[in-house]
CSV table of C-alpha atoms and ligand atoms in Angstrom, one decimal:
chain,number,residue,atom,x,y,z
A,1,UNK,CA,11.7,24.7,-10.3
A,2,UNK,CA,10.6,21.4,-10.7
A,3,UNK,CA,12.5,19.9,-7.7
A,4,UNK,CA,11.2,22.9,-5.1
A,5,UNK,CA,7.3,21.9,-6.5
A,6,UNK,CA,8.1,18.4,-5.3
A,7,UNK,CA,9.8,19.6,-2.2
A,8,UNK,CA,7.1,21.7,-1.4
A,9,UNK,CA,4.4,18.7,-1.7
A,10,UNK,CA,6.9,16.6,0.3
A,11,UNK,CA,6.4,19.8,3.1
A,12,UNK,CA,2.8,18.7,3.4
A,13,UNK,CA,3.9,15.4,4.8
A,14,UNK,CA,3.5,14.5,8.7
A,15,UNK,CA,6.7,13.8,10.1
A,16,UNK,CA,6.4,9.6,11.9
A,17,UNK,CA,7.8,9.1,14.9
A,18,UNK,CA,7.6,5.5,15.8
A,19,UNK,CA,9.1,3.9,19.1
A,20,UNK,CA,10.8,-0.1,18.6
A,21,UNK,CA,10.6,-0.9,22.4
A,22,UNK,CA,12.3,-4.0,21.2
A,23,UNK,CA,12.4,-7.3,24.0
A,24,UNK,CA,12.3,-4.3,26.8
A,25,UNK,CA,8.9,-4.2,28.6
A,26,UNK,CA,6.8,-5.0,32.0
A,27,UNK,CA,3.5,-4.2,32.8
A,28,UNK,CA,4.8,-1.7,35.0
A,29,UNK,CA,6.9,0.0,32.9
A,30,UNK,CA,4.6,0.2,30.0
A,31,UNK,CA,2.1,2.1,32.4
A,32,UNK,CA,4.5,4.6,33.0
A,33,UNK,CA,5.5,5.0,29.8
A,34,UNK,CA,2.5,5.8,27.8
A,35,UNK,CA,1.4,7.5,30.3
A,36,UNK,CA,4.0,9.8,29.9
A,37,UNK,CA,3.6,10.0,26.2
A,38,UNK,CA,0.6,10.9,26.6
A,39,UNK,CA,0.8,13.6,29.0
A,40,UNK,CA,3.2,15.3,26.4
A,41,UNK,CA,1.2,14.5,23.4
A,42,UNK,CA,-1.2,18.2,23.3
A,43,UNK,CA,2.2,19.6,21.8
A,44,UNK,CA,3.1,17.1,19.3
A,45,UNK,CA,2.1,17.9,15.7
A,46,UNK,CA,3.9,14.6,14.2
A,47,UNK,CA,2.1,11.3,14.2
A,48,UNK,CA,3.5,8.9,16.4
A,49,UNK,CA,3.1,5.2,17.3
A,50,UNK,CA,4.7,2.3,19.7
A,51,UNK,CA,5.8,-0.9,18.3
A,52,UNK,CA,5.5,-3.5,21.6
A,53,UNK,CA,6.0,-6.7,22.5
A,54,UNK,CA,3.1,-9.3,21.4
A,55,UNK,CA,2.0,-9.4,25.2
A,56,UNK,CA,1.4,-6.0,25.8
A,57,UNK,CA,-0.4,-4.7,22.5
A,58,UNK,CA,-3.5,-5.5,24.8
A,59,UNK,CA,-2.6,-3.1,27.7
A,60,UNK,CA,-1.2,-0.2,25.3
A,61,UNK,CA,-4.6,-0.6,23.6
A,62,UNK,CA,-6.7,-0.1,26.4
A,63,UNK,CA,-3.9,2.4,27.3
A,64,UNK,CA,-4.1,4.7,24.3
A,65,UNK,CA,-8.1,4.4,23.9
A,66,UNK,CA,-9.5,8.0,22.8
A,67,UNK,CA,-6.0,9.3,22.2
A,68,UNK,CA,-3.8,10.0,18.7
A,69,UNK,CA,-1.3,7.7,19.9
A,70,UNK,CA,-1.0,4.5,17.3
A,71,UNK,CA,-0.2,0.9,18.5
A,72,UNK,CA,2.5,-1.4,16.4
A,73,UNK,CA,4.1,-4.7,16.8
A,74,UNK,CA,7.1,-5.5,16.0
A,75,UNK,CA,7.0,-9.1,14.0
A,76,UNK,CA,4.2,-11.0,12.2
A,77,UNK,CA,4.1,-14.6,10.5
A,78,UNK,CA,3.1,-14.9,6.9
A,79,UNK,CA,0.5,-17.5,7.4
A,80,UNK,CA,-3.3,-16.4,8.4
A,81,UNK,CA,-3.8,-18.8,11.2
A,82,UNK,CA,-3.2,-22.8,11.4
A,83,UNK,CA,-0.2,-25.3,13.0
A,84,UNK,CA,2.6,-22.1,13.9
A,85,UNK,CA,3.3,-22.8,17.2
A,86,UNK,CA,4.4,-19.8,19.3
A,87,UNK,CA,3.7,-17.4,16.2
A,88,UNK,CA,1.7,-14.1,15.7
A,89,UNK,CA,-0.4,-13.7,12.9
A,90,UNK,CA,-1.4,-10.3,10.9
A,91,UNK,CA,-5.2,-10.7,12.3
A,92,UNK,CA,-4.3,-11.0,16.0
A,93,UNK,CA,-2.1,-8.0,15.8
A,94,UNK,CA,-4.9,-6.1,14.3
A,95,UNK,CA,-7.4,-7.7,16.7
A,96,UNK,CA,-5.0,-5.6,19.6
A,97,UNK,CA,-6.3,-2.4,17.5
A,98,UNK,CA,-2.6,-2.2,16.2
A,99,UNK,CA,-2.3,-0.2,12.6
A,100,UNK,CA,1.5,-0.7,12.1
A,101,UNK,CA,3.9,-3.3,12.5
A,102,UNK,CA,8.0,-3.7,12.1
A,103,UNK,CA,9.2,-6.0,9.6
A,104,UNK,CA,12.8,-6.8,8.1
A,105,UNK,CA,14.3,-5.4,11.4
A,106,UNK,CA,18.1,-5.9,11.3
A,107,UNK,CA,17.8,-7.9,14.5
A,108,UNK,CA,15.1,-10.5,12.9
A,109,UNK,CA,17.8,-10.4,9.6
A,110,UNK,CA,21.1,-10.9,11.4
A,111,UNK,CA,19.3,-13.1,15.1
A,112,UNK,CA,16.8,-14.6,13.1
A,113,UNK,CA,18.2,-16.1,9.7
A,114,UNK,CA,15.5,-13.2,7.8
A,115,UNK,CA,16.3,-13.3,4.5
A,116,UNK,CA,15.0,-10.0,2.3
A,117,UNK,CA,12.1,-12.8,0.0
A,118,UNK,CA,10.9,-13.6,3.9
A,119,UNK,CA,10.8,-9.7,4.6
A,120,UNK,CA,9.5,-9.4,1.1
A,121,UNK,CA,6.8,-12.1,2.0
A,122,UNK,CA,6.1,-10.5,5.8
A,123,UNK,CA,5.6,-7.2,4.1
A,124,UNK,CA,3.0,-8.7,1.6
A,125,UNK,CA,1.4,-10.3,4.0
A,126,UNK,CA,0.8,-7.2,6.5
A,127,UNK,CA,-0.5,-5.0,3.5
A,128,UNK,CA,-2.9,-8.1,2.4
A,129,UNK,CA,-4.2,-7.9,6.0
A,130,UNK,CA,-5.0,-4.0,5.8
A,131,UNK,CA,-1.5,-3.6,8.5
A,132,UNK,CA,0.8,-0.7,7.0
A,133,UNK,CA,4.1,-2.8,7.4
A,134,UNK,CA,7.3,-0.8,8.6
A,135,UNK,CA,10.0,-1.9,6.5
A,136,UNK,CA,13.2,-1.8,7.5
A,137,UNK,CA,16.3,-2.0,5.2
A,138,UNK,CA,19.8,-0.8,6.0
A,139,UNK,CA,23.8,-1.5,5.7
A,140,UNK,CA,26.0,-3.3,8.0
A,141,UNK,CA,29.6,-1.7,8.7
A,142,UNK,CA,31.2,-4.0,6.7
A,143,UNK,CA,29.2,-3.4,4.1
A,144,UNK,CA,29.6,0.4,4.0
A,145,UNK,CA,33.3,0.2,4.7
A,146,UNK,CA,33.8,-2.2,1.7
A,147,UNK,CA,31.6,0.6,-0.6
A,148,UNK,CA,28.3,-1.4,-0.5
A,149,UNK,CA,25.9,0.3,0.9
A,150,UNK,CA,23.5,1.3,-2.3
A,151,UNK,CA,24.1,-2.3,-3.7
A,152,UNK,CA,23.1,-3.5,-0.1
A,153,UNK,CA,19.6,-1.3,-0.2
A,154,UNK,CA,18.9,-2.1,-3.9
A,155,UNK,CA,18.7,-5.5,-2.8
A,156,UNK,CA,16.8,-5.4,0.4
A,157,UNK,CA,14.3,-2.8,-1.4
A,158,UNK,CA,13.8,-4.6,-5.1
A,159,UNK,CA,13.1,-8.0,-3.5
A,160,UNK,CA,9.9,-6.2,-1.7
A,161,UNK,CA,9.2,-4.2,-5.0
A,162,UNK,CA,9.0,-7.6,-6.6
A,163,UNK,CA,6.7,-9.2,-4.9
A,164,UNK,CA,4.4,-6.5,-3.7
A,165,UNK,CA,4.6,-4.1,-6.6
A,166,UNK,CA,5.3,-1.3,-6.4
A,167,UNK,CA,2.0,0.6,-6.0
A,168,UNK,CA,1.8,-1.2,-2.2
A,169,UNK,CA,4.3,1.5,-1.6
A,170,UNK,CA,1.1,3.5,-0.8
A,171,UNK,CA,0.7,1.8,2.1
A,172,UNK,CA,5.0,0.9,3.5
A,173,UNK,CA,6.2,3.2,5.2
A,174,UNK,CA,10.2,2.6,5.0
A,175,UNK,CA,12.6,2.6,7.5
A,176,UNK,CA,16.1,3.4,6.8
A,177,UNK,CA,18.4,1.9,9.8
A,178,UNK,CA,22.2,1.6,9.1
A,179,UNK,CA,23.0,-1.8,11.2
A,180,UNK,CA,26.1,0.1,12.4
A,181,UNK,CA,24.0,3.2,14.1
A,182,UNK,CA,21.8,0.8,16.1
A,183,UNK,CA,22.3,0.9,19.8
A,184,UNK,CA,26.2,2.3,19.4
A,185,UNK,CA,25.1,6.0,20.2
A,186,UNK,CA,27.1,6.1,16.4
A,187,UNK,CA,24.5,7.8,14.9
A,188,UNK,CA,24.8,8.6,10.9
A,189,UNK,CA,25.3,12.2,10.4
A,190,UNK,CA,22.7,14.1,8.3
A,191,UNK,CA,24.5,14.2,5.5
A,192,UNK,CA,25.1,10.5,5.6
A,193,UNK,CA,21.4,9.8,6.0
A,194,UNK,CA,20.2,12.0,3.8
A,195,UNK,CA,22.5,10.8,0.8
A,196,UNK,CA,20.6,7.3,1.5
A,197,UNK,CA,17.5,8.6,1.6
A,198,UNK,CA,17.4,10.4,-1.3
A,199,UNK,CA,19.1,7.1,-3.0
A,200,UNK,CA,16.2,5.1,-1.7
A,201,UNK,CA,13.2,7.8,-2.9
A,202,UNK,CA,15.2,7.7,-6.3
A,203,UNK,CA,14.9,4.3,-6.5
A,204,UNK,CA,11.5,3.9,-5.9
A,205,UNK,CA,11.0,6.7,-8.1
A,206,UNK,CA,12.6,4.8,-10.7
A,207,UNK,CA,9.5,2.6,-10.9
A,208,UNK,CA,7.0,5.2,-9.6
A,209,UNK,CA,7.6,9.1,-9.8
A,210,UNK,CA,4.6,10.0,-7.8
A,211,UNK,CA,4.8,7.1,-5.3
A,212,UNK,CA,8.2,8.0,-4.6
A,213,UNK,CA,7.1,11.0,-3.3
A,214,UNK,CA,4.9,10.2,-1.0
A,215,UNK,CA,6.3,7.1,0.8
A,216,UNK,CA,7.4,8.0,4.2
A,217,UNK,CA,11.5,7.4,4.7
A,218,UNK,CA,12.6,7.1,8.5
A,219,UNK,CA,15.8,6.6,10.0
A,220,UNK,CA,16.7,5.1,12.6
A,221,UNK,CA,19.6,4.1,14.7
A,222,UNK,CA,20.8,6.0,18.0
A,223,UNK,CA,18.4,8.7,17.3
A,224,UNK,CA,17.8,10.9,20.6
A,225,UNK,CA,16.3,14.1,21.8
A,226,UNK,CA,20.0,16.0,20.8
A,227,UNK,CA,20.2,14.7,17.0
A,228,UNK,CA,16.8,14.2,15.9
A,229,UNK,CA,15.9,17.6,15.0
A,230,UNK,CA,18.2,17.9,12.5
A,231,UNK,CA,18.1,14.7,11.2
A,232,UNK,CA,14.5,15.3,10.6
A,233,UNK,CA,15.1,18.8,9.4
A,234,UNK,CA,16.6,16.9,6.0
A,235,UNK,CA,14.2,16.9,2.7
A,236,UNK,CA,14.2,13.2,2.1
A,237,UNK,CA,13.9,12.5,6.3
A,238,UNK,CA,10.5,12.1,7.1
A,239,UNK,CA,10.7,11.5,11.1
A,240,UNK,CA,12.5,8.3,13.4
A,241,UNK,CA,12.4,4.8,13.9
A,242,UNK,CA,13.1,5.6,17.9
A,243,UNK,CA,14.9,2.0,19.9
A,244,UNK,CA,16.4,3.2,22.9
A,245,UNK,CA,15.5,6.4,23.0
A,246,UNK,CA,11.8,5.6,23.3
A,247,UNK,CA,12.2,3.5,26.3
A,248,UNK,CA,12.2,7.4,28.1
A,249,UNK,CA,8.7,9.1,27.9
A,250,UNK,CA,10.6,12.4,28.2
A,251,UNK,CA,13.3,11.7,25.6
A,252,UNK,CA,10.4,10.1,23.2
A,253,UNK,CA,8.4,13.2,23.4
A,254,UNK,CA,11.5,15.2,22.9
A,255,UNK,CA,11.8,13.2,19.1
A,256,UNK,CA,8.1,13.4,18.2
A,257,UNK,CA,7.9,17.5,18.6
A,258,UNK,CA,11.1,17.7,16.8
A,259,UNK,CA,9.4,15.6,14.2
B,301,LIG,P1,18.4,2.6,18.8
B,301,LIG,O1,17.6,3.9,18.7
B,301,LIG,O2,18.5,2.0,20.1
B,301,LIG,O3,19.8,2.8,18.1
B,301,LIG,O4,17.6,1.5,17.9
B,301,LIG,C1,17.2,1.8,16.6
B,301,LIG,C2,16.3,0.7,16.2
B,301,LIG,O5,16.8,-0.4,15.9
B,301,LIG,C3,14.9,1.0,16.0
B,301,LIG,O6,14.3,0.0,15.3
């Protein structure tokens, strides 16, 4: 009884559909695509943002004016302002009008030498700055194969929970992206996801019943317009962290009304 009272709160939660557009952008192209978005958006129930490269957050902002569509980026540095040459702070992103913003990626962790107390520290510093971070945690192949997977997400996830606490879980929405889904078109059945999921709400419910609850869980990797719905469909899936797949107006809308 107990568990349908909780499921039925979690039904009261918009689904999040959030596109990474990743290093894939022109000015042309990001025209086109919101445009497109937003020409689809009247049907969409689910809330949905775009994560985009530093230099266009000013031309998606301008884009999006007067519409429900949300604006994220996709990196931030810890440090408010100063001597950071070639960095982005959490101010200029929000000076763009952006609400959201991607950190812990599995590209910035594997590419980019991000270890989980810089995630941690990334994450702190967006919820500081009023930005609701994006946190994105997730197992390599290797990792699964070798039976690792929870022990992999325990760590990722506690090292934020240190640091923050865990009531800034109000405010993180988490994204769970197995490394080995990501751009393979291997997407993680719902089963698979959903056993994660569940793993990662019980962990957060270990410090924080009623948190737990509420935070937003994504997945993401090789999510498209043919598997989303029922990945989505799952109790502890709360909509998609969309790469590829949001590169395509049409396919991206296809995601947000499934969400
Ligand atoms: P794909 O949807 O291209 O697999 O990418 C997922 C992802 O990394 C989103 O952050």
């Amino acid at each position: 009884y107990l568990q349908f009272i909780l499921w039925s709160y979690r039904m009261n939660i918009k689904p999040i559909v959030a596109g990474n557009w990743k290093m894939n952008a022109s000015k042309d192209a990001v025209k086109s695509l919101v445009n497109g978005i937003l020409s689809g958006m009247g049907d969409v129930s689910a809330e949905v943002l775009v994560c985009a490269p530093f230099p266009y957050l000013s031309q998606v902002e301008t884009l999006i004016s007067g519409s429900s569509l949300m604006l994220g980026a996709q990196n931030l540095n810890v440090n408010v302002s100063g001597a950071f040459t070639g960095e982005v702070s959490a101010e200029m992103i929000k000076d763009f009008g952006a609400k959201h913003v991607i950190v812990g990626h599995s590209e910035r962790r594997s590419l980019y030498g991000e270890t989980s107390e810089i995630v941690a520290k990334k994450t702190k510093a967006a919820i500081d700055s009023g930005l609701t971070p994006l946190l994105c945690i997730g197992e390599s192949l290797d990792q699964r194969e070798s039976g690792n997977t929870e022990a992999v997400i325990s760590e990722q996830l506690t090292t934020v929970v240190r640091l923050t606490g865990i009531e800034a879980f109000k405010n993180i929405i988490i994204a769970y992206e197995p490394v080995w889904a990501i751009g393979t078109g291997m997407t993680a059945t719902p089963e698979q996801a959903q056993a994660v999921h569940m793993f990662i709400r019980n962990l957060l419910a270990s410090s924080n019943q009623d948190i737990a609850e509420k935070t937003p869980i994504l997945y993401g990797g090789s999510m498209n317009a043919g598997n989303a719905l029922e990945l989505i469909s799952c109790p502890d899936i709360d909509g998609g962290l969309i790469g590829g797949a949001a590169l395509k107006a049409e396919d991206f809308l296809q995601i947000c009304k499934a969400g």
